[in-house]
């Protein structure tokens, strides 16, 4: 799950939204080689709910054990495009621990 972050500019509210969605669905996050923020580890059946939270810009999460409680409401995000006639970010090597083609760590 990789939402669009136009020009690499992301608001604090969008970052909180992505973090809240990651906590809610128990996903792990990573800056990708294309310098985008990815949410990984979702099951196929979770994808419609995850995208609904991201597109509508509303999500909440509460966990007493970790003492975390978040309720966020933003303008929402759209899906990132894997390809197209668009400006692309320079890709970087994520290293040998993340990629079998990694050149260095």
PDB file of C-alpha atoms in Angstrom:
ATOM      1  CA  UNK A   1       0.000   0.000   0.000  1.00  0.00           C
ATOM      2  CA  UNK A   2       1.763   3.124  -1.224  1.00  0.00           C
ATOM      3  CA  UNK A   3      -0.239   6.360  -1.246  1.00  0.00           C
ATOM      4  CA  UNK A   4       0.704   9.199  -3.590  1.00  0.00           C
ATOM      5  CA  UNK A   5       2.974  11.844  -2.105  1.00  0.00           C
ATOM      6  CA  UNK A   6       3.162  14.480  -4.820  1.00  0.00           C
ATOM      7  CA  UNK A   7       6.653  15.944  -5.159  1.00  0.00           C
ATOM      8  CA  UNK A   8       7.649  14.300  -1.888  1.00  0.00           C
ATOM      9  CA  UNK A   9       5.642  16.848   0.096  1.00  0.00           C
ATOM     10  CA  UNK A  10       3.580  15.282   2.866  1.00  0.00           C
ATOM     11  CA  UNK A  11       1.690  17.063   5.616  1.00  0.00           C
ATOM     12  CA  UNK A  12       2.079  16.092   9.274  1.00  0.00           C
ATOM     13  CA  UNK A  13      -1.598  15.073   9.217  1.00  0.00           C
ATOM     14  CA  UNK A  14      -0.979  12.701   6.284  1.00  0.00           C
ATOM     15  CA  UNK A  15       1.979  11.173   8.128  1.00  0.00           C
ATOM     16  CA  UNK A  16      -0.180  10.677  11.226  1.00  0.00           C
ATOM     17  CA  UNK A  17      -2.917   9.146   9.037  1.00  0.00           C
ATOM     18  CA  UNK A  18      -0.461   6.659   7.523  1.00  0.00           C
ATOM     19  CA  UNK A  19       0.917   5.784  10.961  1.00  0.00           C
ATOM     20  CA  UNK A  20      -2.577   5.329  12.369  1.00  0.00           C
ATOM     21  CA  UNK A  21      -3.544   3.027   9.496  1.00  0.00           C
ATOM     22  CA  UNK A  22      -0.313   1.057   9.999  1.00  0.00           C
ATOM     23  CA  UNK A  23      -1.075   0.608  13.707  1.00  0.00           C
ATOM     24  CA  UNK A  24      -4.737  -0.237  13.107  1.00  0.00           C
ATOM     25  CA  UNK A  25      -3.967  -3.003  10.586  1.00  0.00           C
ATOM     26  CA  UNK A  26      -0.648  -4.119  12.138  1.00  0.00           C
ATOM     27  CA  UNK A  27       1.422  -3.132   9.087  1.00  0.00           C
ATOM     28  CA  UNK A  28       5.110  -2.267   8.908  1.00  0.00           C
ATOM     29  CA  UNK A  29       6.369   0.857   7.198  1.00  0.00           C
ATOM     30  CA  UNK A  30       9.381   1.588   5.036  1.00  0.00           C
ATOM     31  CA  UNK A  31      10.806   4.318   2.817  1.00  0.00           C
ATOM     32  CA  UNK A  32      10.968   2.613  -0.578  1.00  0.00           C
ATOM     33  CA  UNK A  33      13.755   2.760  -3.153  1.00  0.00           C
ATOM     34  CA  UNK A  34      11.641   5.328  -5.039  1.00  0.00           C
ATOM     35  CA  UNK A  35      11.619   7.431  -1.849  1.00  0.00           C
ATOM     36  CA  UNK A  36       7.944   6.841  -1.123  1.00  0.00           C
ATOM     37  CA  UNK A  37       6.388   5.667   2.136  1.00  0.00           C
ATOM     38  CA  UNK A  38       5.062   2.117   1.933  1.00  0.00           C
ATOM     39  CA  UNK A  39       2.773   0.190   4.264  1.00  0.00           C
ATOM     40  CA  UNK A  40       3.521  -3.528   4.021  1.00  0.00           C
ATOM     41  CA  UNK A  41       2.133  -6.782   5.386  1.00  0.00           C
ATOM     42  CA  UNK A  42      -1.573  -6.345   4.609  1.00  0.00           C
ATOM     43  CA  UNK A  43      -3.783  -9.268   3.739  1.00  0.00           C
ATOM     44  CA  UNK A  44      -5.725  -9.028   0.479  1.00  0.00           C
ATOM     45  CA  UNK A  45      -9.042  -8.888   2.348  1.00  0.00           C
ATOM     46  CA  UNK A  46      -7.809  -5.852   4.345  1.00  0.00           C
ATOM     47  CA  UNK A  47      -6.952  -3.725   1.288  1.00  0.00           C
ATOM     48  CA  UNK A  48     -10.424  -2.213   0.657  1.00  0.00           C
ATOM     49  CA  UNK A  49     -10.670  -1.069   4.297  1.00  0.00           C
ATOM     50  CA  UNK A  50      -7.100   0.276   4.316  1.00  0.00           C
ATOM     51  CA  UNK A  51      -7.643   2.282   1.126  1.00  0.00           C
ATOM     52  CA  UNK A  52     -10.998   3.536   2.403  1.00  0.00           C
ATOM     53  CA  UNK A  53      -9.259   4.910   5.524  1.00  0.00           C
ATOM     54  CA  UNK A  54      -6.504   6.546   3.433  1.00  0.00           C
ATOM     55  CA  UNK A  55      -8.736   7.994   0.699  1.00  0.00           C
ATOM     56  CA  UNK A  56     -11.353   9.328   3.102  1.00  0.00           C
ATOM     57  CA  UNK A  57      -8.650  10.606   5.432  1.00  0.00           C
ATOM     58  CA  UNK A  58     -10.216   9.219   8.583  1.00  0.00           C
ATOM     59  CA  UNK A  59      -8.879   6.568  10.914  1.00  0.00           C
ATOM     60  CA  UNK A  60      -8.590   5.817  14.591  1.00  0.00           C
ATOM     61  CA  UNK A  61      -6.584   3.440  16.755  1.00  0.00           C
ATOM     62  CA  UNK A  62      -6.574   2.742  20.486  1.00  0.00           C
ATOM     63  CA  UNK A  63      -4.268   0.407  22.415  1.00  0.00           C
ATOM     64  CA  UNK A  64      -4.164   0.525  26.222  1.00  0.00           C
ATOM     65  CA  UNK A  65      -1.078  -1.722  26.414  1.00  0.00           C
ATOM     66  CA  UNK A  66       1.079   0.622  24.333  1.00  0.00           C
ATOM     67  CA  UNK A  67      -0.707   3.708  25.693  1.00  0.00           C
ATOM     68  CA  UNK A  68      -1.527   4.890  22.176  1.00  0.00           C
ATOM     69  CA  UNK A  69      -4.768   6.556  21.153  1.00  0.00           C
ATOM     70  CA  UNK A  70      -5.146   8.327  17.796  1.00  0.00           C
ATOM     71  CA  UNK A  71      -8.157   9.761  16.006  1.00  0.00           C
ATOM     72  CA  UNK A  72      -7.222  11.570  12.789  1.00  0.00           C
ATOM     73  CA  UNK A  73      -9.299  13.317  10.134  1.00  0.00           C
ATOM     74  CA  UNK A  74      -7.633  14.820   7.046  1.00  0.00           C
ATOM     75  CA  UNK A  75      -8.518  15.576   3.442  1.00  0.00           C
ATOM     76  CA  UNK A  76      -7.343  12.087   2.455  1.00  0.00           C
ATOM     77  CA  UNK A  77      -4.741  10.652   0.114  1.00  0.00           C
ATOM     78  CA  UNK A  78      -4.861   8.987  -3.280  1.00  0.00           C
ATOM     79  CA  UNK A  79      -3.195   5.871  -4.590  1.00  0.00           C
ATOM     80  CA  UNK A  80       0.386   6.171  -5.789  1.00  0.00           C
ATOM     81  CA  UNK A  81       1.030   5.341  -9.434  1.00  0.00           C
ATOM     82  CA  UNK A  82       3.486   2.583 -10.263  1.00  0.00           C
ATOM     83  CA  UNK A  83       4.084   3.932 -13.768  1.00  0.00           C
ATOM     84  CA  UNK A  84       2.899   6.614 -16.134  1.00  0.00           C
ATOM     85  CA  UNK A  85       3.863   9.752 -18.002  1.00  0.00           C
ATOM     86  CA  UNK A  86       4.843  11.647 -14.895  1.00  0.00           C
ATOM     87  CA  UNK A  87       7.787  13.051 -13.023  1.00  0.00           C
ATOM     88  CA  UNK A  88       9.563  10.235 -11.207  1.00  0.00           C
ATOM     89  CA  UNK A  89      11.759  10.349  -8.147  1.00  0.00           C
ATOM     90  CA  UNK A  90      15.360   9.222  -8.430  1.00  0.00           C
ATOM     91  CA  UNK A  91      15.589   5.679  -7.160  1.00  0.00           C
ATOM     92  CA  UNK A  92      18.061   4.737  -4.483  1.00  0.00           C
ATOM     93  CA  UNK A  93      19.570   1.422  -3.482  1.00  0.00           C
ATOM     94  CA  UNK A  94      17.918   0.052  -0.338  1.00  0.00           C
ATOM     95  CA  UNK A  95      20.905  -2.168   0.425  1.00  0.00           C
ATOM     96  CA  UNK A  96      21.618  -5.874   0.607  1.00  0.00           C
ATOM     97  CA  UNK A  97      19.477  -6.473   3.689  1.00  0.00           C
ATOM     98  CA  UNK A  98      16.292  -5.451   1.797  1.00  0.00           C
ATOM     99  CA  UNK A  99      17.057  -6.388  -1.809  1.00  0.00           C
ATOM    100  CA  UNK A 100      18.861  -9.291  -3.427  1.00  0.00           C
ATOM    101  CA  UNK A 101      20.170  -6.844  -6.037  1.00  0.00           C
ATOM    102  CA  UNK A 102      21.445  -4.442  -3.368  1.00  0.00           C
ATOM    103  CA  UNK A 103      24.869  -2.981  -4.046  1.00  0.00           C
ATOM    104  CA  UNK A 104      25.862  -1.815  -0.579  1.00  0.00           C
ATOM    105  CA  UNK A 105      24.518  -1.109   2.906  1.00  0.00           C
TER     106      UNK A 105
END
